[in-house]
PDB file of C-alpha atoms and ligand atoms in Angstrom:
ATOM      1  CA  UNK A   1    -261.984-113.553 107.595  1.00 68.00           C
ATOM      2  CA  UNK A   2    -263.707-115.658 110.513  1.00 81.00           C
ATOM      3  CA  UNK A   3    -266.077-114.139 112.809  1.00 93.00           C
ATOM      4  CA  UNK A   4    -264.765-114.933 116.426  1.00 98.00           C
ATOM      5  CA  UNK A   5    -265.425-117.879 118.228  1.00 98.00           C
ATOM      6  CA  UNK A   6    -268.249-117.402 121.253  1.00 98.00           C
ATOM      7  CA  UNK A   7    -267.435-119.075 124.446  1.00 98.00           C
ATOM      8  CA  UNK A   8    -269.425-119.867 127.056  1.00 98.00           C
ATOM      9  CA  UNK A   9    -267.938-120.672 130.241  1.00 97.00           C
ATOM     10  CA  UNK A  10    -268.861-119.708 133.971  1.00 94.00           C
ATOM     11  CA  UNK A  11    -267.194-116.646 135.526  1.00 92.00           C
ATOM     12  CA  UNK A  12    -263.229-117.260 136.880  1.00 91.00           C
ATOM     13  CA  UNK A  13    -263.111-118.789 140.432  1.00 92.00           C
ATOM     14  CA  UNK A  14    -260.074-119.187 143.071  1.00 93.00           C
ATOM     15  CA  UNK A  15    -257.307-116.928 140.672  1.00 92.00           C
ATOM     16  CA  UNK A  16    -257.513-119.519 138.103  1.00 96.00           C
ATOM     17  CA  UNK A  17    -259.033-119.166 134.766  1.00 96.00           C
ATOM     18  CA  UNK A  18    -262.278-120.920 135.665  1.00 96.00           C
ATOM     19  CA  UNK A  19    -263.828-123.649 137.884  1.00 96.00           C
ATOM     20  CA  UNK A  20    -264.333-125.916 135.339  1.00 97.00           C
ATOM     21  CA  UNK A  21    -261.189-127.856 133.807  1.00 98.00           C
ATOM     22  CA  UNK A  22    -263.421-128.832 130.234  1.00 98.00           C
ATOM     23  CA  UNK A  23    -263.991-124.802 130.396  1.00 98.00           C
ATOM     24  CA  UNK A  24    -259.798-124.247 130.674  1.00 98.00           C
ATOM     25  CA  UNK A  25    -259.151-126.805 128.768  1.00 98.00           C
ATOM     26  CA  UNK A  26    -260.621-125.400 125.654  1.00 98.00           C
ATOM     27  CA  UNK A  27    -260.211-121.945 126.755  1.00 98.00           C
ATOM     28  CA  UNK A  28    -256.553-122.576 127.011  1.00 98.00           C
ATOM     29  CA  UNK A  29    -256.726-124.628 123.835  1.00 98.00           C
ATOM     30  CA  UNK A  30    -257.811-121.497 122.044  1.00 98.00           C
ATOM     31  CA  UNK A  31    -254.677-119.538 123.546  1.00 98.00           C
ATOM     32  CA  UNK A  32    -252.337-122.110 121.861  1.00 98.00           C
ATOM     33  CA  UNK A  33    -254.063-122.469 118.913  1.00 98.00           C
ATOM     34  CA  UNK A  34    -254.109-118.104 118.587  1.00 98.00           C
ATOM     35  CA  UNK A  35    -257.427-117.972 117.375  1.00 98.00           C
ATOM     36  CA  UNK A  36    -260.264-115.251 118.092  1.00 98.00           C
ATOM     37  CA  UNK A  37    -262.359-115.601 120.194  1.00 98.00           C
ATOM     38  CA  UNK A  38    -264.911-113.858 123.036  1.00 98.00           C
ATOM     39  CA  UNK A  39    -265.807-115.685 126.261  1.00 97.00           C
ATOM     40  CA  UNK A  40    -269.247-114.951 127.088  1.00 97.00           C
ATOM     41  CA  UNK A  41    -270.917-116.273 131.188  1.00 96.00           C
ATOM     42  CA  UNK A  42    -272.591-119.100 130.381  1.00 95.00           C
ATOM     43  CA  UNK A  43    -276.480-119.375 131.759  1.00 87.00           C
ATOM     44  CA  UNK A  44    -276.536-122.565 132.546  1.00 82.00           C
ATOM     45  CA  UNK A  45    -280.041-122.911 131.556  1.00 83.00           C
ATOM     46  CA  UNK A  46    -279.190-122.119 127.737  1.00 90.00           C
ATOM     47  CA  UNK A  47    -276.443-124.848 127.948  1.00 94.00           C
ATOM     48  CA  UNK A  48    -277.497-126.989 124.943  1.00 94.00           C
ATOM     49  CA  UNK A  49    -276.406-130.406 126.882  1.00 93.00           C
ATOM     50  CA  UNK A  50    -276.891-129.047 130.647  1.00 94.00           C
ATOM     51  CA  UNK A  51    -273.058-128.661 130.643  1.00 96.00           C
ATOM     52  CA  UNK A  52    -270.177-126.236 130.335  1.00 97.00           C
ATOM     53  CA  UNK A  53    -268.146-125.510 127.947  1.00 98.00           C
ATOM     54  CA  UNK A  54    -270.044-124.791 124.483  1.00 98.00           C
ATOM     55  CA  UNK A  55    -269.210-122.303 121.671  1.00 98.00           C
ATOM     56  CA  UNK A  56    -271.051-120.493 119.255  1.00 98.00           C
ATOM     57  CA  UNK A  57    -269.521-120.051 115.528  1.00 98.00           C
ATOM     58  CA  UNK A  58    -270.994-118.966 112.798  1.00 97.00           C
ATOM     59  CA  UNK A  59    -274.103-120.270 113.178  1.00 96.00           C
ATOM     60  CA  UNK A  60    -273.192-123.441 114.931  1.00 97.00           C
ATOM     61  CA  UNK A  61    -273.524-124.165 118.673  1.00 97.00           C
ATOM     62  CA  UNK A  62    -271.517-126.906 119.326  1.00 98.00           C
ATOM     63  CA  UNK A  63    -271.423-128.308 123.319  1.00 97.00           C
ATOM     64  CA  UNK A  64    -268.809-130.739 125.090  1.00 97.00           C
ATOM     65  CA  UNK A  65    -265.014-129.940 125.163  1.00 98.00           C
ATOM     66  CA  UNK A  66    -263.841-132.807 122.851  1.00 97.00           C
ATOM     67  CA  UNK A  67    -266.279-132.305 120.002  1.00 98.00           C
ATOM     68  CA  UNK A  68    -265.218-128.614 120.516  1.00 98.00           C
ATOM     69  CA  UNK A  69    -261.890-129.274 119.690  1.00 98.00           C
ATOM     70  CA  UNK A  70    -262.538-131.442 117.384  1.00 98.00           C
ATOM     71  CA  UNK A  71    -264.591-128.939 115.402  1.00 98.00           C
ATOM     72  CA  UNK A  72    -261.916-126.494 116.203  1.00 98.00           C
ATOM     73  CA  UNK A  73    -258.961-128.526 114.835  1.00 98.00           C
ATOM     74  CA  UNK A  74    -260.886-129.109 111.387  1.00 98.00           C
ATOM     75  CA  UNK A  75    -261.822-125.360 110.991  1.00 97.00           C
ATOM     76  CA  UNK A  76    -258.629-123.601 112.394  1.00 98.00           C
ATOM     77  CA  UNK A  77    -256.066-126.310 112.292  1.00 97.00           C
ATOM     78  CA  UNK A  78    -254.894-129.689 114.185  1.00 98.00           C
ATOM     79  CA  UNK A  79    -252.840-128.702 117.195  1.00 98.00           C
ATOM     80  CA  UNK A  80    -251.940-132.298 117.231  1.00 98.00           C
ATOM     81  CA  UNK A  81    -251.264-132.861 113.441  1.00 98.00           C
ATOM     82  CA  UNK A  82    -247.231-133.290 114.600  1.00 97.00           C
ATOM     83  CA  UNK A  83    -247.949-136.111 116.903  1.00 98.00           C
ATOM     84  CA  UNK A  84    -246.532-139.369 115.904  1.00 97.00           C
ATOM     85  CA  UNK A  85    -249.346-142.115 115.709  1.00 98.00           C
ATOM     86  CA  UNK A  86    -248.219-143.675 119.244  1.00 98.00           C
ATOM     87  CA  UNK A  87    -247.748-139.851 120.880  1.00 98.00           C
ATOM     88  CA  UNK A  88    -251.369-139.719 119.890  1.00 98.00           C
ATOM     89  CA  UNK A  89    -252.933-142.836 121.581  1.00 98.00           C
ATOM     90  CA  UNK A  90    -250.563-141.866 124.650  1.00 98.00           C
ATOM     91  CA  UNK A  91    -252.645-138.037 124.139  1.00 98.00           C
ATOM     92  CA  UNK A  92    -255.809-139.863 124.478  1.00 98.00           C
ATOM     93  CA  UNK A  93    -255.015-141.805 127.462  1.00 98.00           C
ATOM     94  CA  UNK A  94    -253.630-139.296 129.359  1.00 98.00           C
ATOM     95  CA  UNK A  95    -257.098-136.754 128.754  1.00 98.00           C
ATOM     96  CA  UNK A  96    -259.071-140.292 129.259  1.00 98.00           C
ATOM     97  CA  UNK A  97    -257.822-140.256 132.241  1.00 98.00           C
ATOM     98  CA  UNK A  98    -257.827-136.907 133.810  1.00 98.00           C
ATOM     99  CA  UNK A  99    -261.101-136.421 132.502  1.00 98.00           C
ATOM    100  CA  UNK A 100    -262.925-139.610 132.882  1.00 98.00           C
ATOM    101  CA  UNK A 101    -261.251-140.871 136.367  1.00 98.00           C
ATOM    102  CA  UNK A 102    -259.190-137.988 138.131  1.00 98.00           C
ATOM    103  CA  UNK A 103    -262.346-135.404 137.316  1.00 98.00           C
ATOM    104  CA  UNK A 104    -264.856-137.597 139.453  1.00 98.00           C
ATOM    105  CA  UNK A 105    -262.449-138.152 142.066  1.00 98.00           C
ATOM    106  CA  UNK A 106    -262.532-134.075 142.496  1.00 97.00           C
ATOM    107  CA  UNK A 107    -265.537-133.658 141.937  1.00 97.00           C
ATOM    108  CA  UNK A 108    -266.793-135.886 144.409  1.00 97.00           C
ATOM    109  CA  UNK A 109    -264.334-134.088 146.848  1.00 96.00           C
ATOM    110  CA  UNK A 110    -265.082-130.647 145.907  1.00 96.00           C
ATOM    111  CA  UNK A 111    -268.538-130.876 146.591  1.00 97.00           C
ATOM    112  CA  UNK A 112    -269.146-133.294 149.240  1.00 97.00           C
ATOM    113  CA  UNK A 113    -266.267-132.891 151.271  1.00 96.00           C
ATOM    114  CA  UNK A 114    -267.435-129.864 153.763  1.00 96.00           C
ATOM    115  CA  UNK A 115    -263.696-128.534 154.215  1.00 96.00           C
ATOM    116  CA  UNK A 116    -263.719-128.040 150.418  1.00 96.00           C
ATOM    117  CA  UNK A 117    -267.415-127.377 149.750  1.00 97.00           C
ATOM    118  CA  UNK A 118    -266.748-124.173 152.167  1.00 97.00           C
ATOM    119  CA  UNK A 119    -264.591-122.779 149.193  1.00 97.00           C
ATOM    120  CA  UNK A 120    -266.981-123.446 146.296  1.00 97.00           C
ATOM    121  CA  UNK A 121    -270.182-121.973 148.319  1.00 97.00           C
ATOM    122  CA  UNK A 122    -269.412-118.371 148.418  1.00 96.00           C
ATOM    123  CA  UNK A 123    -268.714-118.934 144.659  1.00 94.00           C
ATOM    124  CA  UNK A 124    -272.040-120.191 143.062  1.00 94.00           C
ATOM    125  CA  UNK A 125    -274.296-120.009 146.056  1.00 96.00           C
ATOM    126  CA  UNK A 126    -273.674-116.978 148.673  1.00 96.00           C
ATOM    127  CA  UNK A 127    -274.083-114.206 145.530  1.00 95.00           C
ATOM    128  CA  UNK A 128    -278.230-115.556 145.776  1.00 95.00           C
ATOM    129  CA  UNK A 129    -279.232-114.984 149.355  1.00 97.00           C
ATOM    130  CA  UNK A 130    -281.549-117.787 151.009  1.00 97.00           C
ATOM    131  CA  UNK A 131    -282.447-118.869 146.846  1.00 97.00           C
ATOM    132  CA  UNK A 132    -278.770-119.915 146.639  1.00 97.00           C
ATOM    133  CA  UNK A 133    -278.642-121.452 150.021  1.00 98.00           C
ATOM    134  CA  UNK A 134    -281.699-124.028 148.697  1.00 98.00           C
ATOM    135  CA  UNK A 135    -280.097-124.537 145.369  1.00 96.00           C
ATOM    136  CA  UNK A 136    -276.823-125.209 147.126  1.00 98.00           C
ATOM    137  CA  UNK A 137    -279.182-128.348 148.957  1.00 98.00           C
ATOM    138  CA  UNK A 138    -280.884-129.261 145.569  1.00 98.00           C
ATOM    139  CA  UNK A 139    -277.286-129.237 143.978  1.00 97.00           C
ATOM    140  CA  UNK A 140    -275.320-130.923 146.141  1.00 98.00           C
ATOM    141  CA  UNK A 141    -278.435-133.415 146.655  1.00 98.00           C
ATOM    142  CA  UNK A 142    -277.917-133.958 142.655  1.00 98.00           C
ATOM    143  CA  UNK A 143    -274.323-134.185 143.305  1.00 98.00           C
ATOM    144  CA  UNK A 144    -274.295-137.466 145.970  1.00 98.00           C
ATOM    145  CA  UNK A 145    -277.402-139.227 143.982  1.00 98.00           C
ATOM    146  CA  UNK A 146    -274.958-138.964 140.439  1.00 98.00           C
ATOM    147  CA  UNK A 147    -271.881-139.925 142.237  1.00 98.00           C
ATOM    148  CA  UNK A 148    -273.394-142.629 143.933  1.00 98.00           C
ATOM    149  CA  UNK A 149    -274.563-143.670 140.299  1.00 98.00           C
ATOM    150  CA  UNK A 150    -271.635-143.294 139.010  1.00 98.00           C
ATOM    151  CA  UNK A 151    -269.365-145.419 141.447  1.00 98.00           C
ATOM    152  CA  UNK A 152    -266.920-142.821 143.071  1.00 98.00           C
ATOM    153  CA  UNK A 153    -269.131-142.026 146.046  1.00 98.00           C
ATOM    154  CA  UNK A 154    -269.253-146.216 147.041  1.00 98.00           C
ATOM    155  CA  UNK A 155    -265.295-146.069 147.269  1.00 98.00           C
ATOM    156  CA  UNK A 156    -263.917-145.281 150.803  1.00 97.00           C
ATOM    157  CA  UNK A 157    -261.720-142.023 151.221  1.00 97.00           C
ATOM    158  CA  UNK A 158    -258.791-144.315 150.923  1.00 98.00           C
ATOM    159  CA  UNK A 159    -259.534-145.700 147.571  1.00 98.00           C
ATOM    160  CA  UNK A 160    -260.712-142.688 145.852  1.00 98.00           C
ATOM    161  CA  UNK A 161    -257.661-141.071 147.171  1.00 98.00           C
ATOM    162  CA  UNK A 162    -255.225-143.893 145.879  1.00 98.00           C
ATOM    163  CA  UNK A 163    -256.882-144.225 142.879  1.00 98.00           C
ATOM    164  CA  UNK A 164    -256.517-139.861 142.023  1.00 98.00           C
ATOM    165  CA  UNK A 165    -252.685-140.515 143.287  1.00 98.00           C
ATOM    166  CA  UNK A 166    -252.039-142.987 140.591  1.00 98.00           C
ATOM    167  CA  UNK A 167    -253.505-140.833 137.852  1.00 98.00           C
ATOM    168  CA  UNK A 168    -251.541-138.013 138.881  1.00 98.00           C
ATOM    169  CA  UNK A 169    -247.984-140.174 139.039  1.00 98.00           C
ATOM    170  CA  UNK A 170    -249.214-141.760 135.858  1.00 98.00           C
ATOM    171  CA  UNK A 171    -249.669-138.536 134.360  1.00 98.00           C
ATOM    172  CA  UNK A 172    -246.330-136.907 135.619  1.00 98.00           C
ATOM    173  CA  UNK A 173    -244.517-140.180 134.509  1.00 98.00           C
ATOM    174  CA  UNK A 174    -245.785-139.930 130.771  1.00 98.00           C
ATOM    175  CA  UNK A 175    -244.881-136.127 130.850  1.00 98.00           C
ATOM    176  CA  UNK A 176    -241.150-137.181 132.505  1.00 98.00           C
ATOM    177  CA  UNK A 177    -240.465-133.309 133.547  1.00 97.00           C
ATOM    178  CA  UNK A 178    -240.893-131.623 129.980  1.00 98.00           C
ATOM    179  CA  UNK A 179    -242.331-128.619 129.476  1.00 98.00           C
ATOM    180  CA  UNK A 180    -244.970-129.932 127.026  1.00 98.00           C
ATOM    181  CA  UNK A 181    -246.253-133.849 126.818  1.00 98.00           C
ATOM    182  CA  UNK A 182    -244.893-134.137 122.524  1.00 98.00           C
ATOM    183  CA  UNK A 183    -242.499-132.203 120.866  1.00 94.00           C
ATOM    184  CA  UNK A 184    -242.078-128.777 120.923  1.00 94.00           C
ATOM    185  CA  UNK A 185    -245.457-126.905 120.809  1.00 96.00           C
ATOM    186  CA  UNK A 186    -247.964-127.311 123.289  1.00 98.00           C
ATOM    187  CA  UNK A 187    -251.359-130.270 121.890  1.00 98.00           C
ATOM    188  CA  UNK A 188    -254.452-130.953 123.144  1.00 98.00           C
ATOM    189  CA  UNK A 189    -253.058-133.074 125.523  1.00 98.00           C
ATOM    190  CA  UNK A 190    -251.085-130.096 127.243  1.00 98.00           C
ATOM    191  CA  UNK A 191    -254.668-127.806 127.371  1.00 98.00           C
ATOM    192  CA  UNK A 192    -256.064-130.781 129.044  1.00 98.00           C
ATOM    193  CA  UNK A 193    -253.296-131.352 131.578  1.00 98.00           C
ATOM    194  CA  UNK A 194    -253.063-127.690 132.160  1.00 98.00           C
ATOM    195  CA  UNK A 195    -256.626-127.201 132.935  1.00 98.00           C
ATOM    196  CA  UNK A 196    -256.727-129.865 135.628  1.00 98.00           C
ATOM    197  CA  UNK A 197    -253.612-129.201 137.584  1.00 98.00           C
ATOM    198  CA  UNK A 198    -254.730-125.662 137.671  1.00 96.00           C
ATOM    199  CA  UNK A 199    -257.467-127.260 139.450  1.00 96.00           C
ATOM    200  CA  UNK A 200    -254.803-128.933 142.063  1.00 97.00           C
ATOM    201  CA  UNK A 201    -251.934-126.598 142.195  1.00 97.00           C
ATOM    202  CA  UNK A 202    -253.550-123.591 142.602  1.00 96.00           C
ATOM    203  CA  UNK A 203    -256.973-123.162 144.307  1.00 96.00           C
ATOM    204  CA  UNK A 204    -257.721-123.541 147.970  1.00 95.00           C
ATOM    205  CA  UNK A 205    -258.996-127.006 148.197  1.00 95.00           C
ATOM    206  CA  UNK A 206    -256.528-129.319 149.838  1.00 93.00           C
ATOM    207  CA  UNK A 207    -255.891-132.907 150.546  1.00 94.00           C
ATOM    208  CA  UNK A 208    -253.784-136.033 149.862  1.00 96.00           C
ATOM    209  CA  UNK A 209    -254.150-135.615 145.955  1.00 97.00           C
ATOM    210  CA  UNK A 210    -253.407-131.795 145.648  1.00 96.00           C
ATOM    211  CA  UNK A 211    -250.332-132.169 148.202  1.00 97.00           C
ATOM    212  CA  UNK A 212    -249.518-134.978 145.964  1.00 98.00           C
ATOM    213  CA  UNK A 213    -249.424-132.917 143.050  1.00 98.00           C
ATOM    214  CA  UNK A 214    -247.463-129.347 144.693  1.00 98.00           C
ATOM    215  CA  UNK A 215    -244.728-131.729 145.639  1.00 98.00           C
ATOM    216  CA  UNK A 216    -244.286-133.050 141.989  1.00 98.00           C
ATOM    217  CA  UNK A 217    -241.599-130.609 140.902  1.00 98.00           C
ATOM    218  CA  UNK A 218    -242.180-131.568 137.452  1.00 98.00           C
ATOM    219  CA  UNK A 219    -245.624-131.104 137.152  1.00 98.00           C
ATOM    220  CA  UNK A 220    -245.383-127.645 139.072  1.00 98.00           C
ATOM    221  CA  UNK A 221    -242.711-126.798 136.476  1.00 98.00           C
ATOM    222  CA  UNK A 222    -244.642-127.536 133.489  1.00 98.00           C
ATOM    223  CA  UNK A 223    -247.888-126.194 134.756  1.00 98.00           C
ATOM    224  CA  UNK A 224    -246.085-122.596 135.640  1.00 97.00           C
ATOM    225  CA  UNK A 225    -244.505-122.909 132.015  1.00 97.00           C
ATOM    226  CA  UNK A 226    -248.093-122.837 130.186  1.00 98.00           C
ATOM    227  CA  UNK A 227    -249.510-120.065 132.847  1.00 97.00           C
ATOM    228  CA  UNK A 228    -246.415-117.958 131.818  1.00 96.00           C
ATOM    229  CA  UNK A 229    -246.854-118.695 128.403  1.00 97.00           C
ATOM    230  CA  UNK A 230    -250.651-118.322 128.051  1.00 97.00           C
ATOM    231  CA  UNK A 231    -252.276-116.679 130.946  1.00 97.00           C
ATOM    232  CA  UNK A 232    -250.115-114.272 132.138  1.00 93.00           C
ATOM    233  CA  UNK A 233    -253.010-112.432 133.339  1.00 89.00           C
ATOM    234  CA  UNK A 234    -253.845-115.116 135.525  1.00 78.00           C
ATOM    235  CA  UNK A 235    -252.546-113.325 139.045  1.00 66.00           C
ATOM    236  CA  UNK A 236    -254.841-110.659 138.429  1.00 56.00           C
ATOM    237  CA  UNK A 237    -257.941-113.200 138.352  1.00 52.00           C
ATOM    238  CA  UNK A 238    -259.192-113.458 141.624  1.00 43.00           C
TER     239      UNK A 238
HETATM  240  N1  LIG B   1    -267.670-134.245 128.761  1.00 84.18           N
HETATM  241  C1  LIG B   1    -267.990-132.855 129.020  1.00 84.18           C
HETATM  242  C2  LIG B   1    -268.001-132.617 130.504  1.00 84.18           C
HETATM  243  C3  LIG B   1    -268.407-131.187 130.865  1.00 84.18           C
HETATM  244  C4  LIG B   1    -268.802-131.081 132.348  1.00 84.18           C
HETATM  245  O1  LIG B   1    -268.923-132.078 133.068  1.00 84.18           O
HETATM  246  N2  LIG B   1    -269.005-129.848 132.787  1.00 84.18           N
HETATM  247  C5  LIG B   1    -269.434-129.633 134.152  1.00 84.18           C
HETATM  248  C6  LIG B   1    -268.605-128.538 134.798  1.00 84.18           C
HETATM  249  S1  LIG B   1    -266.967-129.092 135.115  1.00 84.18           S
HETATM  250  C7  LIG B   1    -270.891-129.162 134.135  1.00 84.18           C
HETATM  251  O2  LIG B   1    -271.301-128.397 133.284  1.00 84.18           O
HETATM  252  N3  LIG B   1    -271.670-129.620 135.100  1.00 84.18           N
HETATM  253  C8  LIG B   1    -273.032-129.192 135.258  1.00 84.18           C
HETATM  254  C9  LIG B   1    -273.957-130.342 135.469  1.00 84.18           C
HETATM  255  O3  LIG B   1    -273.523-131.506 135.342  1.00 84.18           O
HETATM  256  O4  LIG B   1    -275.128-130.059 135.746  1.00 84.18           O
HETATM  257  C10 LIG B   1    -266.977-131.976 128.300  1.00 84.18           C
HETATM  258  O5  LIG B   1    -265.887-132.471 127.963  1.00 84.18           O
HETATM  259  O6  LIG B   1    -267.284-130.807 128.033  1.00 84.18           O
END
């Protein structure tokens, strides 16, 4: 028999599952896939890449969400072995997507937009006293100088915002209202969907791109449908 699998994630934020959406996304992934496992709170300063998620299995540590799946699927089993070869480059694109263009576009408004940075203060930074208050400078400091690297923080508000808007209607379109993306069990591509419209629909930050997505009827559907399904715990988690 395995020994479980050790995650390490940060504590659970805002009634969802976590702040991060890699952290729900293999969290969640785990859920669907019903295997063991114990989620530990991460210190970040033992993350082996300087990022969350990472597990710990027998004997292996093994750090970023996708090569955690990908280790998963080969040791407990493909959640996406039923995917037809096109359902599966569709899969990619849509986590491509949310995680490589719709992430920076939150992140960047999470923690440089005051209105939304008020929420995610009293979470990592109020707990420490004055220590937190000048790692909340140093942080969000870090924050604007990789942004700025990155290309998100050049864009105006109007063309960060348009370009998160046509993820999300991208996203919703591919999904067309179903309660999973492919067939009839939830994929990868669901864990990853799941874990960022948590992110939208149900924390307090607010603005064009969340409205966007608590109007989509669809998405709101299909994102209660995997709560219900996997997290039923989650209105106790705030
Ligand atoms: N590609 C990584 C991204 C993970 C990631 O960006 N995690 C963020 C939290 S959402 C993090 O740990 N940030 C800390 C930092 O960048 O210092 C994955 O899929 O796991």
């Amino acid at each position: 028999m395995s020994e479980p699998v050790h995650l390490f994630v940060p504590p659970r934020a805002w009634g969802i599952p976590n702040p991060s959406p890699f952290c729900i996304k293999v969290e969640t992934w785990l859920r669907i896939a019903e295997v063991d496992y114990v989620a530990h709170v991460a210190n970040p300063l033992k993350a082996p890449r300087g990022k969350v998620p990472w597990i710990e299995h027998e004997g292996r540590t093994i750090a970023d969400s996708q090569a955690i799946v990908a280790y998963l699927s080969e040791r407990f089993g493909d959640l996406d072995a039923p995917l037809t070869p096109e359902q599966r480059h569709l899969s990619h694109l849509v986590r491509r997507t949310l995680e490589e263009a719709t992430y920076f576009v939150s992140y960047h408004d999470r923690w440089l937009v005051p209105s939304n940075f008020a929420h995610v203060y009293p979470v990592f930074f109020a707990p420490y006293g004055i220590g937190g208050w000048i790692a909340s400078k140093l942080v969000v400091r870090n924050v604007r100088r990789n942004l700025w690297g990155h290309g998100i923080a050049r864009y105006t508000d109007e063309e960060r915002t348009a370009a998160a808007l046509a993820d999300i209607d991208a996203v919703s379109h591919v999904l067309g209202g179903r309660p999973v993306f492919f067939g009839e069990r939830p994929t990868t591509v669901d864990a990853v969907a799941y874990a960022f419209l948590c992110q939208l629909l149900w924390t307090p930050f607010d603005g064009p791109v969340q409205q966007r997505a608590r109007n989509d009827q669809g998405l709101v559907r299909y994102a209660e449908g995997l709560r219900d399904r996997y997290w039923a715990e989650i209105p106790a988690l705030t």
